[in-house]
Amino acid sequence: MIGRILSLGRRGCDVLEALGRSGLFLAQSGVGIPSREGWYLWLRQMHFVGVLSLAIVLVSGLFIGMVLALQGYTILVDFGAEQALGQMVSLSLLRELSPVVAALLFAGRAGSALTAEIGLMKATEQLTSMEMIGVDPLRRVVAPRLWAGFVALPLLTVGFSVIGIYGGYLVGVEWLGVFEGSYWGNMQASVDFIEDVGNGMVKSLVFALVVTWIAVFQGYDLVPTSEGISRATTRTVVYSSLAVLGLDFVLTALMFGGFS
Amino acid sequence: MKRSKTMELGVGLFMLAGILGLLFLGLRVSGLTFSVPSDTFRLEANFANIGSLKPRARVTMAGVTVGRVTAIELDREWYDARVILELDAELEGQLSRDTTAAILTAGLLGEQYVGLTVGGDPEMLSDGDIIRDTQSALVLEELIQQFVSNMVSD
């Protein structure tokens, strides 16, 4: 019995310690004046986490928009309200689906890769060697990845929304025959730039920070063995997905729940 | 640190695409316009019941949108709803004093809006005036009640 309580206490202390380490880690790698070289490092990471994630995000966005339009149409047509299709597709994408699905895809596509990359650097003692020659690995390795993720995910989310709305247009207007004017017109009448697009962007920025932070911290903090790397990569995807979905509920309640 | 031109180009295009996408969301999806907010003038109207009229609802004239509802508050003197309308400045001095305002519904289940109809009075409404002749929103329960009491009295 006492042993159980002891192990529970040890787990609690471990969790708190990890949280503290990750907070310090974020603060140390996030600040600092980017040098000219840091800019190139950032660019390289932007290419990796942003440009190369574009394909999967855009294809998913297109299909999600198309499915939304198809499902929405079959329900709305019962009420004779298929004119509201544009409104339904755009609001559900902008407020909810784009930030969340883009963040989940990003965690799977880029987050796990970041963890594995930094983890292997640690396992092969590249990070220690950097410290030996007087290069701060937090600024050299971690900071560019953190900032690249923070900038790339909101841009990917915008792409997701745009292509999703276009996918809805393809299915709703071109295939199912909703009047084009009412698709765009109802959308413009009901979407508010600050309220819907802006809040979606805020969500996306929060998710970007959380997902990239979890990814680089898991990589930096893992047990430097091959098993440790595989565990950390799994943890990155699991923790990021749970954090995104949980935070999404909190943010939605704050933004659209009417508490103000 | 070597860097390839194609990578820079890729990142540049990616960021450009993101910004263009945001512009698309602003202009095409949420219908923002860059035009400066046009001049407006205020009118007030008191309604016995506004139904589910909300701030930012449209104000129309012959079906054409000419302004919007800016605020709705309870008039503590008469205990009815005071609705503040903001109309295009072009209409200032063009609406006769006996203009009527009615709360209408778009379609069967649609949103409610204010419809204005001009009268024939030679005097015109100006900024801050009150529309006297108003028609409340249609409330389904009241309608049914009237119908039932008519049935009973028949």
XYZ file of C-alpha atoms in Angstrom:
414
model
C 0.000 0.000 0.000
C 2.698 2.443 1.060
C 4.674 1.313 -1.975
C 1.783 2.211 -4.297
C 1.492 5.684 -2.774
C 5.254 6.090 -3.080
C 5.246 5.169 -6.756
C 2.297 7.490 -7.368
C 4.214 10.310 -5.714
C 7.287 9.520 -7.795
C 5.206 9.635 -10.991
C 3.718 12.959 -9.952
C 7.147 14.428 -9.271
C 8.397 13.123 -12.635
C 5.507 14.744 -14.481
C 6.014 18.063 -12.699
C 9.747 17.950 -13.345
C 9.196 17.246 -17.038
C 6.736 20.140 -17.230
C 9.231 22.451 -15.565
C 12.057 21.317 -17.849
C 9.898 21.795 -20.925
C 8.890 25.297 -19.803
C 12.533 26.313 -19.259
C 13.413 24.660 -22.548
C 10.771 26.655 -24.419
C 11.860 29.909 -22.796
C 15.545 29.308 -23.520
C 15.101 28.309 -27.136
C 12.330 30.751 -28.024
C 14.162 33.920 -27.038
C 17.440 35.217 -28.398
C 18.202 37.432 -31.339
C 18.209 35.380 -34.552
C 21.519 35.760 -36.324
C 21.902 35.844 -40.099
C 22.769 32.183 -39.993
C 19.776 31.437 -37.781
C 17.638 32.853 -40.545
C 18.992 30.283 -43.004
C 18.467 27.499 -40.485
C 14.892 28.648 -40.048
C 14.413 28.752 -43.808
C 15.644 25.188 -44.119
C 13.189 24.008 -41.460
C 10.344 26.010 -43.035
C 11.020 24.083 -46.210
C 10.939 20.796 -44.343
C 7.939 21.280 -42.025
C 5.995 23.732 -44.188
C 6.507 23.270 -47.906
C 6.863 19.516 -47.755
C 3.719 19.182 -45.571
C 1.747 21.172 -48.101
C 0.784 18.173 -50.235
C -0.779 16.056 -47.489
C -2.568 19.059 -45.948
C -3.998 20.281 -49.242
C -5.163 16.855 -50.384
C -6.850 16.202 -47.018
C -8.424 19.653 -47.118
C -9.840 19.068 -50.571
C -11.392 15.766 -49.587
C -12.746 17.043 -46.274
C -14.383 19.985 -48.041
C -15.889 17.662 -50.615
C -17.213 15.246 -47.992
C -18.644 18.113 -45.934
C -20.520 19.415 -48.956
C -21.826 15.970 -49.858
C -22.977 15.114 -46.334
C -24.315 18.603 -45.693
C -26.257 18.596 -48.935
C -28.084 15.346 -48.216
C -29.202 16.703 -44.823
C -29.951 20.284 -45.864
C -31.954 19.253 -48.922
C -34.554 17.645 -46.605
C -35.298 21.081 -45.190
C -35.119 22.782 -48.561
C -32.127 24.698 -47.243
C -29.401 23.537 -49.629
C -28.685 27.233 -50.308
C -27.045 27.330 -46.880
C -24.407 24.817 -48.005
C -21.671 27.415 -48.485
C -22.291 28.779 -45.025
C -22.156 25.323 -43.461
C -18.981 24.260 -45.256
C -17.101 27.509 -44.642
C -18.070 27.919 -40.989
C -17.311 24.354 -40.017
C -13.971 24.521 -41.829
C -12.880 27.922 -40.566
C -13.936 27.522 -36.973
C -13.186 23.912 -36.273
C -11.973 21.498 -38.898
C -9.091 23.392 -40.491
C -7.195 24.253 -37.295
C -7.747 20.832 -35.734
C -7.218 18.537 -38.715
C -4.253 20.550 -39.997
C -2.679 20.370 -36.519
C -3.252 16.603 -36.298
C -1.753 16.051 -39.744
C 1.118 18.359 -38.856
C 1.812 16.405 -35.667
C 1.928 13.179 -37.642
C 3.842 14.482 -40.641
C 6.270 17.023 -39.159
C 6.154 16.596 -35.375
C 7.210 12.965 -35.344
C 10.021 13.725 -37.812
C 11.315 16.561 -35.612
C 11.343 14.282 -32.564
C 13.160 11.512 -34.398
C 15.708 13.913 -35.889
C 16.590 15.665 -32.633
C 16.455 12.338 -30.783
C 18.980 10.763 -33.131
C 21.210 13.819 -32.768
C 21.095 13.285 -29.031
C 21.656 9.502 -29.265
C 24.701 9.985 -31.487
C 25.947 12.705 -29.122
C 25.879 15.432 -31.738
C 24.170 17.756 -29.267
C 26.886 17.155 -26.670
C 29.584 17.753 -29.273
C 27.964 21.064 -30.179
C 28.108 22.126 -26.561
C 31.770 21.050 -26.459
C 32.690 23.378 -29.319
C 30.688 26.205 -27.763
C 27.560 26.131 -29.914
C 24.305 26.264 -28.007
C 22.200 23.361 -29.365
C 19.033 25.049 -28.143
C 19.664 28.001 -30.427
C 21.288 26.091 -33.247
C 19.022 23.045 -33.451
C 15.847 23.650 -31.488
C 14.981 27.320 -32.027
C 14.781 27.202 -35.861
C 12.512 24.162 -35.704
C 10.286 25.732 -33.072
C 9.873 28.961 -35.013
C 9.413 27.169 -38.328
C 6.584 25.081 -36.895
C 5.014 28.133 -35.295
C 4.924 29.985 -38.618
C 4.200 27.037 -40.899
C 1.098 25.557 -39.270
C -1.098 28.701 -39.474
C -0.153 29.033 -43.141
C -1.028 25.385 -43.721
C -4.348 25.964 -41.938
C -5.177 28.818 -44.299
C -4.393 26.554 -47.231
C -6.583 23.840 -45.738
C -9.557 26.220 -45.397
C -9.193 27.658 -48.883
C -8.895 24.313 -50.622
C -11.676 22.838 -48.448
C -14.073 25.617 -49.413
C -13.099 25.103 -53.041
C -13.720 21.347 -52.638
C -17.161 22.149 -51.211
C -17.770 24.363 -54.213
C -16.768 21.585 -56.606
C -19.160 19.076 -55.058
C -21.987 21.415 -54.071
C -22.134 23.695 -57.097
C -20.528 21.806 -59.954
C -21.865 18.361 -59.141
C -25.011 18.647 -56.983
C -26.259 21.831 -58.609
C -26.549 24.312 -55.742
C -26.866 27.810 -57.199
C -23.409 29.379 -57.321
C -24.603 32.813 -56.163
C -26.199 31.402 -53.035
C -23.114 29.291 -52.232
C -20.818 32.326 -52.105
C -23.490 34.832 -51.075
C -24.693 32.969 -47.976
C -21.076 32.334 -47.074
C -20.184 36.017 -47.232
C -23.298 36.988 -45.316
C -22.565 34.658 -42.425
C -18.763 34.546 -42.106
C -17.250 37.347 -40.073
C -13.561 37.995 -40.666
C -12.534 38.645 -37.064
C -15.038 36.326 -35.427
C -14.565 33.285 -37.627
C -11.366 33.583 -39.675
C -9.516 35.408 -36.890
C -10.520 33.012 -34.135
C -9.607 30.072 -36.353
C -6.171 31.619 -36.824
C -5.741 32.128 -33.074
C -6.588 28.468 -32.530
C -4.093 27.504 -35.177
C -1.323 29.598 -33.598
C -1.953 27.950 -30.230
C -1.906 24.476 -31.789
C 1.269 25.320 -33.718
C 3.053 26.311 -30.527
C 1.852 23.264 -28.610
C 2.536 20.679 -31.320
C 6.019 21.956 -32.179
C 6.898 22.423 -28.537
C 5.892 18.849 -27.686
C 7.768 17.515 -30.729
C 11.089 19.251 -30.072
C 10.923 18.714 -26.309
C 10.256 15.000 -26.681
C 13.222 14.789 -29.015
C 15.486 16.755 -26.713
C 14.429 14.989 -23.528
C 14.349 11.349 -24.628
C 16.403 8.399 -23.409
C 19.179 8.235 -26.016
C 18.650 4.681 -27.226
C 16.867 3.324 -30.269
C 13.980 2.227 -28.063
C 13.877 5.665 -26.465
C 13.605 7.311 -29.881
C 10.728 5.081 -30.936
C 8.908 5.718 -27.645
C 9.451 9.466 -27.882
C 8.168 9.561 -31.464
C 5.017 7.728 -30.417
C 4.604 10.022 -27.424
C 4.907 13.074 -29.664
C 2.018 11.998 -31.855
C -0.164 10.842 -28.946
C 0.469 13.857 -26.716
C 0.122 16.362 -29.562
C -3.158 14.872 -30.732
C -4.608 14.793 -27.231
C -3.380 18.310 -26.486
C -4.844 19.641 -29.747
C -8.242 18.042 -29.199
C -8.418 19.038 -25.533
C -7.269 22.609 -26.138
C -9.673 22.864 -29.042
C -12.597 22.279 -26.707
C -11.330 24.884 -24.250
C -10.660 27.453 -26.984
C -14.033 26.819 -28.637
C -15.791 27.266 -25.302
C -13.934 30.549 -24.755
C -14.421 31.885 -28.287
C -17.872 30.706 -29.302
C -19.388 29.583 -26.003
C -20.631 33.054 -25.163
C -18.712 33.506 -21.915
C -17.321 36.998 -22.012
C 25.771 27.434 -44.406
C 24.825 26.532 -47.927
C 21.345 27.100 -49.093
C 19.748 26.275 -52.351
C 17.795 28.775 -54.369
C 15.001 26.282 -54.920
C 14.478 25.910 -51.187
C 14.271 29.661 -50.705
C 11.913 29.889 -53.629
C 9.768 27.095 -52.186
C 9.500 28.741 -48.776
C 8.808 32.114 -50.375
C 6.035 30.679 -52.535
C 4.627 28.824 -49.525
C 4.401 31.996 -47.450
C 3.008 33.938 -50.386
C 0.362 31.254 -50.880
C -0.536 31.497 -47.181
C -0.973 35.259 -47.393
C -2.981 34.983 -50.604
C -5.140 32.343 -48.944
C -5.827 34.654 -46.013
C -6.777 37.396 -48.488
C -9.138 34.941 -50.194
C -10.716 34.066 -46.843
C -11.126 37.761 -46.113
C -12.463 38.960 -49.441
C -14.263 36.024 -50.993
C -15.406 34.042 -47.950
C -16.166 36.664 -45.332
C -16.979 39.420 -47.831
C -14.737 42.144 -46.438
C -14.422 45.253 -48.528
C -11.657 47.803 -48.415
C -14.059 50.693 -48.925
C -14.152 53.169 -46.075
C -17.316 52.860 -43.990
C -19.818 55.111 -45.694
C -21.505 57.970 -43.898
C -24.605 57.023 -42.009
C -27.350 58.646 -40.016
C -29.353 57.355 -37.076
C -33.033 56.738 -36.692
C -34.879 55.246 -33.754
C -37.976 53.115 -33.803
C -39.980 51.691 -30.907
C -41.529 48.282 -31.352
C -43.969 46.549 -29.005
C -42.192 43.252 -29.721
C -39.062 42.664 -31.740
C -39.323 38.870 -31.897
C -35.798 37.598 -32.507
C -34.358 40.678 -34.222
C -30.650 40.986 -33.477
C -28.078 43.774 -33.696
C -26.410 43.870 -37.159
C -29.657 42.766 -38.790
C -30.387 44.296 -42.191
C -32.608 47.314 -42.754
C -34.222 47.186 -46.159
C -36.386 49.319 -48.344
C -38.273 47.582 -51.149
C -35.974 44.632 -50.478
C -32.778 46.652 -51.009
C -30.419 46.796 -48.022
C -30.048 50.422 -46.936
C -28.549 50.022 -43.455
C -28.353 47.908 -40.371
C -29.586 47.679 -36.795
C -26.895 48.971 -34.454
C -28.474 48.510 -31.024
C -31.580 47.196 -29.346
C -32.493 48.263 -25.852
C -35.474 48.325 -23.522
C -37.230 51.666 -23.340
C -37.797 52.101 -19.585
C -40.502 54.696 -20.069
C -42.856 52.711 -22.242
C -41.476 49.228 -21.665
C -41.114 48.472 -25.320
C -38.042 47.852 -27.443
C -36.067 50.805 -28.788
C -34.258 49.791 -31.956
C -31.533 52.073 -33.286
C -31.074 51.964 -37.033
C -28.139 53.227 -39.035
C -29.003 54.150 -42.607
C -26.991 55.328 -45.598
C -26.400 59.074 -45.468
C -27.807 59.414 -48.992
C -31.249 58.767 -47.541
C -31.026 61.563 -44.979
C -33.805 64.035 -45.632
C -35.350 61.726 -48.227
C -37.649 59.695 -45.954
C -40.990 61.228 -45.121
C -41.997 61.707 -41.505
C -44.713 59.035 -41.716
C -42.324 56.302 -42.889
C -43.299 52.974 -41.373
C -40.915 50.338 -40.018
C -41.904 46.677 -39.810
C -40.042 43.635 -38.567
C -40.182 41.032 -41.310
C -38.890 37.487 -41.633
C -36.833 36.204 -44.555
C -38.574 33.023 -45.631
C -40.333 30.704 -43.238
C -37.440 30.053 -40.871
C -35.062 32.818 -41.891
C -33.576 35.678 -39.933
C -35.581 38.768 -39.073
C -34.915 42.182 -40.545
C -36.428 45.647 -40.578
C -38.359 46.793 -43.622
C -39.044 50.493 -44.204
C -41.867 51.873 -46.335
C -42.092 55.563 -47.168
C -45.304 57.510 -46.713
C -46.503 60.784 -48.219
C -45.737 63.404 -45.585
C -43.953 66.462 -47.016
C -41.738 66.745 -43.908
C -38.690 64.540 -43.848
C -36.913 62.525 -41.132
C -33.432 63.647 -40.169
C -30.641 62.352 -37.961
C -31.815 61.116 -34.538
C -35.546 61.228 -35.332
C -37.982 58.584 -34.203
C -40.115 56.521 -36.541
C -43.631 56.623 -35.038
C -45.461 54.096 -37.116
C -44.086 50.630 -36.447
C -45.286 47.094 -36.857
C -44.064 44.414 -34.466
C -42.620 41.061 -35.293
C -44.960 38.201 -35.916
C -44.904 35.937 -32.875
C -46.330 32.521 -33.606
C -47.812 31.984 -30.132
C -49.769 35.250 -30.252
C -51.025 34.387 -33.703
C -52.281 31.002 -32.499
C -53.843 32.592 -29.431
C -55.766 35.061 -31.588
C -56.879 32.299 -33.878
C -58.094 30.165 -30.979
C -59.960 33.016 -29.266
C -61.636 33.874 -32.596
C -62.688 30.251 -32.948
C -64.160 30.278 -29.447
C -66.081 33.515 -29.913
C -67.565 32.381 -33.237
